[in-house]
Amino acid sequence: MIDSLPPGTLLIAGALLFPVLRGRLRQAWLLLLPVASFLHLLSLGEGTLRQLELFDYTLTPVRVDSLSLVWGYIFHLAALLSAIYALHVKDRWQHTAAMAYAGSAVGGVFAGDLITLFVYWELTAVTSVFLIWARPDHLKGRALEQQAERSFRAGMRYLLIQVGSGVILLAGIALRVRGGGSLEFSHLGLVDFATGLIFVAFGIKAAFPLFHNWLQDAYPEATVTGTVFLSAFTTKMAIYALARGFAGTELLIYIGALMTAFPIFFAVIVDDLRRVLAYSLNNQLGFMVVGVGLGTELSLNGTASHAFAHILYKALLFMSVGAVLHRTGTARGSELGGLYKSMPWTTGFCIVGAASISAFPLTSGFVTKSMVLSSAAGQHYVVVYLVLLFASAGVFHHSGIKIPYFAFFAHDSGKRVKEAPPHMLIAMGTTAALCLLIGLFPGVLYQILPFAADYHAYTASHVVTQLQLLIFSALAFTVLNLTGLYPPERRSVVLDFDWSYRRALPALVGSVGRAGGRAWGGLLEAAARGLDAARRGIYRLHGPEGIFARTWTTGSIALSAALMLGGYLLFYFFY
Amino acid sequence: MSDPSEIGAPDESIDQRPPDKRHVFDNPRNVKRVIYTLFTVCGLLLAVDLLDITGVLYHKHIHFAFERWFGFFAFFGFLLSVALVLTAKEMRKLLKRDEDYYDR
């Protein structure tokens, strides 16, 4: 029976037990679940297919192939590492949400048909929102209340957008089925309105430009451990969906290129370091999207391996900034600095993560992201290649340098705290080790990629040109700081596209409402005046002073009656 | 050139206590050492491109003609990073609002 359960079910079902577990038992369960679920996945070999007849439709709840396995493996790994990081959390509902979220993402990538995908799609949304709504237990008192308020509202916006994505997906599926299309979740292509809707739905969760702000809005408002979980699943599941359904769609190349470029400008000026990481996430997703758009074996291998590596080093970065948040109560660059003195290990791990995201030689980023760049160049997309190169230099700037620098070095903030707790150090250390191991032994990762990869990352040319790109970017940072041109970290909000629906749209609706209200009021008032005028007119004629209220003498009535009869006779006589 | 130990100082001075122990980068000489090392490494990396131009030992494996230019990746990285930061700084002037902008 167990082997007919879809992957991820153990995580979801097991998550429900957390509310009744305490202490060591809860912690053991937290670690056991991802491992058990992973073993379950392994027991379903590649090529497993399970189908189900429901009403008139054939559903495929389980489809295991080389593409989905890459995601299946990394999702379980991420769940385990994040679980280790979250061992201290006493809020049991957070554990339930986190594990159910992980399980839904796993289920989603093994879905063989669109309906099953939709179910998991929505499930990831409703489970992950609780990680945003959870109590910000790294704060106290007034600060906690204020943050809880912000988190609540951010979570609402997040939920609206995520569920909105699901609704659009369902609309697309319904239209597709009605148009005679198949429910099978394989290559769809952007061919008609139905697939267009599905494309948009995937794009929302993949943080396409203009649909992206939920990422920067919600992730920094989640708990310390919650954000680590959040960073792994939703967006990568969306990338998988794009890779499965829209590989080779040329539009994606340009969307992806745009996605790599614009977030880095914001990342440079934003204060909250977790928001910087969220913009950075957006930038990295762009590389994956370009890989999907190019559609070659090399580029898809690039997307898959980059997703794998990215989940690890992004989690590491969120873990280290999270550890800082956990100890100091803040994640703002303007309030931090000098923490290498009290949190040296965290600093070290953060630097490994920063080096990985920048694709320094010997790290996981170097052996994965470059496949996408190579493919773009190979297909002669000159402008896109240059944009990706720019984005590579840019990511070093805001994630490679800014994050470790402003958190741990720069101006000493005076904060002296304890080093991160042991379980967090273990989680970070393991993740950092994996980033380096993949960088040193890429073959291990290449083996699980969907296509045979005979890509050689460590050519002299690649190492030198990459080092030139990165070290000279570091030089730029140094020179800008020494000449005082580098913008200092400031407490502020930086407006992005979400201004349109957080400020402009409500303001518009408000003013239209008020104008409408005034117009309606004016209309009612005019009507009331009209009625009043009519009333007065009638009063004038029929009221006590009015003509029709006067008493007439009998004689004048008799005379009027005689005149009327006479007139009638004459009229009758002559016609 | 401003004092290297003041690199990236934020506006508000929130230093609460004097440092308890002398740490590595409290010493301005160490900071200077890091910077000089950086400049040296940059110089070396540029020099490697000379090997490519002269055809000795190293050959750049490239896709496009412009990548062959001397120090292309180095200058690209440097110039575009500067452009990135300065543009972002200008953007901030336009887009910056108070922290409680959305909460009002």
Short mmCIF file of N, CA, C and O in Angstrom, two decimals, chain A residues 82-186:
data_model
loop_
_atom_site.label_atom_id
_atom_site.label_comp_id
_atom_site.label_asym_id
_atom_site.label_seq_id
_atom_site.Cartn_x
_atom_site.Cartn_y
_atom_site.Cartn_z
N SER A 82 16.58 22.40 6.86
CA SER A 82 15.77 23.42 7.52
C SER A 82 15.20 22.91 8.83
O SER A 82 15.06 23.66 9.79
N ALA A 83 14.90 21.62 8.87
CA ALA A 83 14.37 21.03 10.10
C ALA A 83 15.43 21.09 11.20
O ALA A 83 15.13 21.43 12.35
N ILE A 84 16.67 20.78 10.85
CA ILE A 84 17.75 20.86 11.84
C ILE A 84 17.86 22.29 12.34
O ILE A 84 18.00 22.56 13.54
N TYR A 85 17.77 23.23 11.41
CA TYR A 85 17.88 24.65 11.77
C TYR A 85 16.75 25.06 12.70
O TYR A 85 16.91 25.94 13.54
N ALA A 86 15.57 24.42 12.55
CA ALA A 86 14.39 24.84 13.31
C ALA A 86 14.13 24.01 14.56
O ALA A 86 13.06 24.09 15.14
N LEU A 87 15.11 23.23 14.98
CA LEU A 87 14.90 22.33 16.12
C LEU A 87 14.45 23.05 17.38
O LEU A 87 13.76 22.49 18.21
N HIS A 88 14.86 24.31 17.53
CA HIS A 88 14.57 25.00 18.78
C HIS A 88 13.13 25.53 18.84
O HIS A 88 12.67 25.92 19.89
N VAL A 89 12.45 25.56 17.71
CA VAL A 89 11.14 26.21 17.66
C VAL A 89 10.11 25.42 18.46
O VAL A 89 9.92 24.23 18.25
N LYS A 90 9.45 26.12 19.39
CA LYS A 90 8.48 25.44 20.24
C LYS A 90 7.07 25.51 19.66
O LYS A 90 6.20 24.76 20.04
N ASP A 91 6.87 26.44 18.74
CA ASP A 91 5.55 26.62 18.14
C ASP A 91 5.26 25.44 17.22
O ASP A 91 5.75 25.38 16.10
N ARG A 92 4.44 24.51 17.67
CA ARG A 92 4.25 23.27 16.94
C ARG A 92 3.54 23.45 15.60
O ARG A 92 3.74 22.69 14.67
N TRP A 93 2.70 24.50 15.54
CA TRP A 93 1.99 24.73 14.30
C TRP A 93 2.94 25.14 13.18
O TRP A 93 2.69 24.89 12.01
N GLN A 94 4.04 25.79 13.56
CA GLN A 94 5.04 26.15 12.54
C GLN A 94 5.62 24.89 11.92
O GLN A 94 5.85 24.82 10.72
N HIS A 95 5.88 23.90 12.76
CA HIS A 95 6.41 22.64 12.24
C HIS A 95 5.42 21.96 11.31
O HIS A 95 5.79 21.43 10.27
N THR A 96 4.16 21.96 11.73
CA THR A 96 3.13 21.36 10.89
C THR A 96 3.10 22.06 9.54
O THR A 96 3.13 21.42 8.49
N ALA A 97 3.05 23.39 9.58
CA ALA A 97 2.99 24.15 8.33
C ALA A 97 4.22 23.86 7.47
O ALA A 97 4.10 23.60 6.28
N ALA A 98 5.40 23.89 8.09
CA ALA A 98 6.63 23.72 7.33
C ALA A 98 6.71 22.35 6.66
O ALA A 98 7.03 22.24 5.48
N MET A 99 6.43 21.31 7.41
CA MET A 99 6.54 19.96 6.85
C MET A 99 5.45 19.69 5.81
O MET A 99 5.70 19.05 4.78
N ALA A 100 4.25 20.19 6.09
CA ALA A 100 3.18 20.01 5.11
C ALA A 100 3.51 20.77 3.83
O ALA A 100 3.23 20.30 2.72
N TYR A 101 4.11 21.94 3.99
CA TYR A 101 4.52 22.75 2.85
C TYR A 101 5.54 21.99 2.01
O TYR A 101 5.42 21.88 0.79
N ALA A 102 6.55 21.44 2.68
CA ALA A 102 7.57 20.67 1.97
C ALA A 102 6.93 19.49 1.25
O ALA A 102 7.23 19.22 0.08
N GLY A 103 6.04 18.80 1.94
CA GLY A 103 5.38 17.65 1.33
C GLY A 103 4.55 18.03 0.12
O GLY A 103 4.51 17.30 -0.87
N SER A 104 3.88 19.17 0.19
CA SER A 104 3.07 19.60 -0.95
C SER A 104 3.95 19.92 -2.15
O SER A 104 3.59 19.62 -3.30
N ALA A 105 5.09 20.53 -1.89
CA ALA A 105 5.99 20.86 -3.00
C ALA A 105 6.50 19.58 -3.64
O ALA A 105 6.57 19.45 -4.86
N VAL A 106 6.85 18.60 -2.81
CA VAL A 106 7.32 17.31 -3.33
C VAL A 106 6.22 16.67 -4.17
O VAL A 106 6.45 16.22 -5.30
N GLY A 107 5.01 16.64 -3.62
CA GLY A 107 3.90 16.05 -4.35
C GLY A 107 3.69 16.74 -5.69
O GLY A 107 3.42 16.09 -6.71
N GLY A 108 3.85 18.06 -5.68
CA GLY A 108 3.64 18.83 -6.90
C GLY A 108 4.59 18.47 -8.03
O GLY A 108 4.19 18.39 -9.19
N VAL A 109 5.86 18.24 -7.69
CA VAL A 109 6.80 17.96 -8.78
C VAL A 109 6.65 16.55 -9.31
O VAL A 109 7.14 16.22 -10.38
N PHE A 110 5.96 15.68 -8.56
CA PHE A 110 5.74 14.33 -9.08
C PHE A 110 4.35 14.14 -9.66
O PHE A 110 3.94 13.03 -9.97
N ALA A 111 3.63 15.26 -9.81
CA ALA A 111 2.29 15.16 -10.37
C ALA A 111 2.37 14.91 -11.86
O ALA A 111 3.09 15.59 -12.57
N GLY A 112 1.62 13.95 -12.34
CA GLY A 112 1.67 13.62 -13.75
C GLY A 112 0.55 14.27 -14.56
O GLY A 112 0.56 14.25 -15.78
N ASP A 113 -0.43 14.83 -13.85
CA ASP A 113 -1.51 15.48 -14.57
C ASP A 113 -1.79 16.84 -13.95
O ASP A 113 -1.37 17.13 -12.83
N LEU A 114 -2.50 17.66 -14.69
CA LEU A 114 -2.69 19.04 -14.27
C LEU A 114 -3.57 19.20 -13.03
O LEU A 114 -3.38 20.12 -12.25
N ILE A 115 -4.54 18.31 -12.87
CA ILE A 115 -5.42 18.44 -11.71
C ILE A 115 -4.64 18.16 -10.42
O ILE A 115 -4.74 18.90 -9.44
N THR A 116 -3.86 17.11 -10.43
CA THR A 116 -3.03 16.80 -9.26
C THR A 116 -2.08 17.95 -8.97
O THR A 116 -1.90 18.35 -7.82
N LEU A 117 -1.49 18.49 -10.04
CA LEU A 117 -0.61 19.64 -9.87
C LEU A 117 -1.35 20.76 -9.18
O LEU A 117 -0.86 21.39 -8.24
N PHE A 118 -2.58 21.04 -9.64
CA PHE A 118 -3.36 22.12 -9.07
C PHE A 118 -3.59 21.91 -7.57
O PHE A 118 -3.46 22.85 -6.78
N VAL A 119 -3.92 20.70 -7.19
CA VAL A 119 -4.17 20.43 -5.77
C VAL A 119 -2.95 20.77 -4.93
O VAL A 119 -3.02 21.48 -3.93
N TYR A 120 -1.79 20.27 -5.36
CA TYR A 120 -0.57 20.56 -4.61
C TYR A 120 -0.20 22.04 -4.70
O TYR A 120 0.35 22.61 -3.77
N TRP A 121 -0.49 22.65 -5.84
CA TRP A 121 -0.21 24.07 -6.06
C TRP A 121 -0.88 24.90 -4.98
O TRP A 121 -0.26 25.76 -4.34
N GLU A 122 -2.17 24.64 -4.76
CA GLU A 122 -2.90 25.39 -3.76
C GLU A 122 -2.46 25.00 -2.35
O GLU A 122 -2.41 25.83 -1.45
N LEU A 123 -2.13 23.73 -2.18
CA LEU A 123 -1.72 23.26 -0.86
C LEU A 123 -0.45 23.98 -0.40
O LEU A 123 -0.31 24.34 0.77
N THR A 124 0.49 24.20 -1.33
CA THR A 124 1.70 24.90 -0.93
C THR A 124 1.36 26.31 -0.47
O THR A 124 1.96 26.83 0.47
N ALA A 125 0.39 26.93 -1.11
CA ALA A 125 0.02 28.29 -0.72
C ALA A 125 -0.57 28.32 0.68
O ALA A 125 -0.15 29.12 1.53
N VAL A 126 -1.54 27.44 0.95
CA VAL A 126 -2.21 27.55 2.24
C VAL A 126 -1.36 27.04 3.39
O VAL A 126 -1.59 27.42 4.54
N THR A 127 -0.38 26.19 3.13
CA THR A 127 0.49 25.77 4.24
C THR A 127 1.57 26.81 4.50
O THR A 127 1.88 27.12 5.66
N SER A 128 2.12 27.39 3.43
CA SER A 128 3.23 28.31 3.64
C SER A 128 2.80 29.63 4.28
O SER A 128 3.60 30.26 4.98
N VAL A 129 1.56 30.03 4.09
CA VAL A 129 1.16 31.31 4.66
C VAL A 129 1.26 31.29 6.18
O VAL A 129 1.51 32.32 6.81
N PHE A 130 1.11 30.10 6.78
CA PHE A 130 1.21 30.05 8.24
C PHE A 130 2.61 30.31 8.75
O PHE A 130 2.81 30.69 9.91
N LEU A 131 3.60 30.12 7.87
CA LEU A 131 4.96 30.45 8.27
C LEU A 131 5.14 31.96 8.33
O LEU A 131 5.99 32.48 9.04
N ILE A 132 4.32 32.68 7.55
CA ILE A 132 4.39 34.13 7.59
C ILE A 132 3.58 34.65 8.77
O ILE A 132 3.96 35.60 9.45
N TRP A 133 2.46 33.99 9.02
CA TRP A 133 1.59 34.45 10.10
C TRP A 133 2.05 34.03 11.49
O TRP A 133 1.52 34.52 12.48
N ALA A 134 3.00 33.15 11.58
CA ALA A 134 3.42 32.65 12.89
C ALA A 134 3.99 33.77 13.74
O ALA A 134 4.49 34.77 13.23
N ARG A 135 3.94 33.59 15.05
CA ARG A 135 4.46 34.59 15.97
C ARG A 135 5.95 34.84 15.74
O ARG A 135 6.73 33.91 15.73
N PRO A 136 6.34 36.12 15.58
CA PRO A 136 7.76 36.42 15.39
C PRO A 136 8.51 36.28 16.71
O PRO A 136 8.78 37.26 17.41
N ASP A 137 8.84 35.04 17.05
CA ASP A 137 9.37 34.79 18.39
C ASP A 137 10.80 35.26 18.61
O ASP A 137 11.38 35.03 19.66
N HIS A 138 11.40 35.94 17.59
CA HIS A 138 12.73 36.48 17.82
C HIS A 138 12.65 37.88 18.41
O HIS A 138 13.66 38.53 18.67
N LEU A 139 11.41 38.39 18.60
CA LEU A 139 11.24 39.73 19.15
C LEU A 139 10.47 39.67 20.46
O LEU A 139 9.93 38.64 20.82
N LYS A 140 10.42 40.83 21.15
CA LYS A 140 9.67 40.88 22.39
C LYS A 140 8.83 42.14 22.46
O LYS A 140 9.14 43.14 21.83
N GLY A 141 7.78 42.08 23.28
CA GLY A 141 7.02 43.29 23.63
C GLY A 141 6.44 44.04 22.46
O GLY A 141 5.81 43.48 21.58
N ARG A 142 6.66 45.36 22.46
CA ARG A 142 6.07 46.24 21.46
C ARG A 142 6.52 45.86 20.05
O ARG A 142 5.72 45.84 19.11
N ALA A 143 7.82 45.56 19.94
CA ALA A 143 8.36 45.21 18.62
C ALA A 143 7.67 43.97 18.08
O ALA A 143 7.37 43.87 16.89
N LEU A 144 7.41 43.03 18.96
CA LEU A 144 6.75 41.80 18.54
C LEU A 144 5.35 42.10 18.02
O LEU A 144 4.93 41.60 16.97
N GLU A 145 4.62 42.95 18.77
CA GLU A 145 3.26 43.29 18.33
C GLU A 145 3.25 43.95 16.96
O GLU A 145 2.44 43.64 16.10
N GLN A 146 4.17 44.89 16.78
CA GLN A 146 4.21 45.61 15.51
C GLN A 146 4.54 44.67 14.37
O GLN A 146 3.95 44.72 13.30
N GLN A 147 5.53 43.79 14.62
CA GLN A 147 5.91 42.84 13.58
C GLN A 147 4.77 41.88 13.29
O GLN A 147 4.51 41.56 12.14
N ALA A 148 4.07 41.44 14.33
CA ALA A 148 2.96 40.51 14.13
C ALA A 148 1.90 41.15 13.25
O ALA A 148 1.32 40.50 12.37
N GLU A 149 1.67 42.44 13.46
CA GLU A 149 0.69 43.17 12.65
C GLU A 149 1.13 43.21 11.18
O GLU A 149 0.34 42.95 10.26
N ARG A 150 2.41 43.55 10.97
CA ARG A 150 2.94 43.62 9.61
C ARG A 150 2.88 42.26 8.94
O ARG A 150 2.53 42.13 7.77
N SER A 151 3.25 41.22 9.72
CA SER A 151 3.24 39.86 9.16
C SER A 151 1.85 39.44 8.77
O SER A 151 1.66 38.78 7.74
N PHE A 152 0.89 39.81 9.59
CA PHE A 152 -0.48 39.43 9.27
C PHE A 152 -0.91 40.00 7.93
O PHE A 152 -1.45 39.30 7.06
N ARG A 153 -0.63 41.30 7.75
CA ARG A 153 -1.06 41.93 6.50
C ARG A 153 -0.27 41.40 5.30
O ARG A 153 -0.84 41.16 4.24
N ALA A 154 1.03 41.22 5.50
CA ALA A 154 1.86 40.68 4.41
C ALA A 154 1.37 39.29 4.03
O ALA A 154 1.30 38.93 2.85
N GLY A 155 1.02 38.50 5.04
CA GLY A 155 0.53 37.16 4.78
C GLY A 155 -0.76 37.17 3.99
O GLY A 155 -0.97 36.35 3.09
N MET A 156 -1.62 38.13 4.28
CA MET A 156 -2.88 38.27 3.55
C MET A 156 -2.61 38.56 2.08
O MET A 156 -3.20 37.95 1.18
N ARG A 157 -1.73 39.51 1.83
CA ARG A 157 -1.40 39.85 0.45
C ARG A 157 -0.80 38.64 -0.26
O ARG A 157 -1.15 38.32 -1.40
N TYR A 158 0.09 37.95 0.46
CA TYR A 158 0.73 36.74 -0.09
C TYR A 158 -0.32 35.71 -0.48
O TYR A 158 -0.32 35.17 -1.58
N LEU A 159 -1.25 35.47 0.45
CA LEU A 159 -2.27 34.45 0.21
C LEU A 159 -3.12 34.80 -1.00
O LEU A 159 -3.41 33.95 -1.85
N LEU A 160 -3.51 36.06 -1.09
CA LEU A 160 -4.33 36.50 -2.22
C LEU A 160 -3.63 36.21 -3.54
O LEU A 160 -4.22 35.70 -4.48
N ILE A 161 -2.35 36.55 -3.59
CA ILE A 161 -1.62 36.37 -4.83
C ILE A 161 -1.39 34.89 -5.13
O ILE A 161 -1.58 34.43 -6.26
N GLN A 162 -1.02 34.11 -4.13
CA GLN A 162 -0.75 32.69 -4.36
C GLN A 162 -2.02 31.94 -4.76
O GLN A 162 -2.02 31.15 -5.70
N VAL A 163 -3.08 32.18 -4.03
CA VAL A 163 -4.34 31.51 -4.37
C VAL A 163 -4.83 32.02 -5.72
O VAL A 163 -5.39 31.26 -6.52
N GLY A 164 -4.60 33.30 -5.98
CA GLY A 164 -4.94 33.87 -7.28
C GLY A 164 -4.24 33.11 -8.40
O GLY A 164 -4.84 32.79 -9.43
N SER A 165 -2.98 32.80 -8.17
CA SER A 165 -2.23 32.01 -9.14
C SER A 165 -2.91 30.66 -9.36
O SER A 165 -3.05 30.18 -10.49
N GLY A 166 -3.38 30.06 -8.27
CA GLY A 166 -4.04 28.77 -8.37
C GLY A 166 -5.34 28.86 -9.15
O GLY A 166 -5.67 27.99 -9.96
N VAL A 167 -6.06 29.94 -8.92
CA VAL A 167 -7.34 30.12 -9.61
C VAL A 167 -7.11 30.27 -11.12
O VAL A 167 -7.84 29.70 -11.94
N ILE A 168 -6.09 31.04 -11.46
CA ILE A 168 -5.77 31.22 -12.88
C ILE A 168 -5.36 29.88 -13.49
O ILE A 168 -5.73 29.55 -14.63
N LEU A 169 -4.61 29.11 -12.73
CA LEU A 169 -4.20 27.78 -13.19
C LEU A 169 -5.43 26.92 -13.48
O LEU A 169 -5.55 26.28 -14.52
N LEU A 170 -6.36 26.94 -12.54
CA LEU A 170 -7.56 26.13 -12.70
C LEU A 170 -8.36 26.57 -13.92
O LEU A 170 -8.88 25.76 -14.69
N ALA A 171 -8.44 27.89 -14.11
CA ALA A 171 -9.14 28.41 -15.28
C ALA A 171 -8.50 27.89 -16.55
O ALA A 171 -9.17 27.45 -17.49
N GLY A 172 -7.18 27.94 -16.58
CA GLY A 172 -6.46 27.45 -17.75
C GLY A 172 -6.71 25.98 -18.00
O GLY A 172 -6.93 25.53 -19.12
N ILE A 173 -6.69 25.21 -16.91
CA ILE A 173 -6.93 23.76 -17.03
C ILE A 173 -8.34 23.50 -17.56
O ILE A 173 -8.55 22.71 -18.48
N ALA A 174 -9.30 24.19 -16.97
CA ALA A 174 -10.69 23.99 -17.39
C ALA A 174 -10.88 24.31 -18.86
O ALA A 174 -11.50 23.54 -19.61
N LEU A 175 -10.31 25.44 -19.29
CA LEU A 175 -10.44 25.82 -20.69
C LEU A 175 -9.78 24.80 -21.60
O LEU A 175 -10.27 24.48 -22.68
N ARG A 176 -8.65 24.29 -21.13
CA ARG A 176 -7.90 23.33 -21.93
C ARG A 176 -8.70 22.05 -22.13
O ARG A 176 -8.83 21.52 -23.23
N VAL A 177 -9.27 21.57 -21.03
CA VAL A 177 -10.05 20.33 -21.10
C VAL A 177 -11.27 20.53 -21.98
O VAL A 177 -11.64 19.69 -22.80
N ARG A 178 -11.90 21.69 -21.81
CA ARG A 178 -13.10 21.98 -22.59
C ARG A 178 -12.77 22.09 -24.07
O ARG A 178 -13.58 21.78 -24.93
N GLY A 179 -11.54 22.56 -24.36
CA GLY A 179 -11.14 22.68 -25.75
C GLY A 179 -10.64 21.37 -26.32
O GLY A 179 -10.09 21.33 -27.42
N GLY A 180 -10.77 20.31 -25.55
CA GLY A 180 -10.37 18.99 -26.05
C GLY A 180 -8.93 18.63 -25.73
O GLY A 180 -8.44 17.59 -26.16
N GLY A 181 -8.24 19.49 -24.98
CA GLY A 181 -6.84 19.20 -24.67
C GLY A 181 -6.72 18.13 -23.59
O GLY A 181 -7.68 17.80 -22.90
N SER A 182 -5.51 17.62 -23.46
CA SER A 182 -5.28 16.55 -22.51
C SER A 182 -4.94 17.08 -21.13
O SER A 182 -4.41 18.18 -20.98
N LEU A 183 -5.24 16.30 -20.11
CA LEU A 183 -4.92 16.69 -18.75
C LEU A 183 -3.47 16.37 -18.38
O LEU A 183 -2.99 16.75 -17.34
N GLU A 184 -2.83 15.64 -19.27
CA GLU A 184 -1.48 15.18 -18.96
C GLU A 184 -0.54 16.35 -18.75
O GLU A 184 -0.53 17.30 -19.54
N PHE A 185 0.28 16.28 -17.71
CA PHE A 185 1.21 17.35 -17.45
C PHE A 185 2.54 17.02 -18.12
O PHE A 185 3.44 16.49 -17.48
N SER A 186 2.60 17.32 -19.40
CA SER A 186 3.86 17.19 -20.09
C SER A 186 4.05 18.50 -20.84
O SER A 186 3.43 19.49 -20.50
#
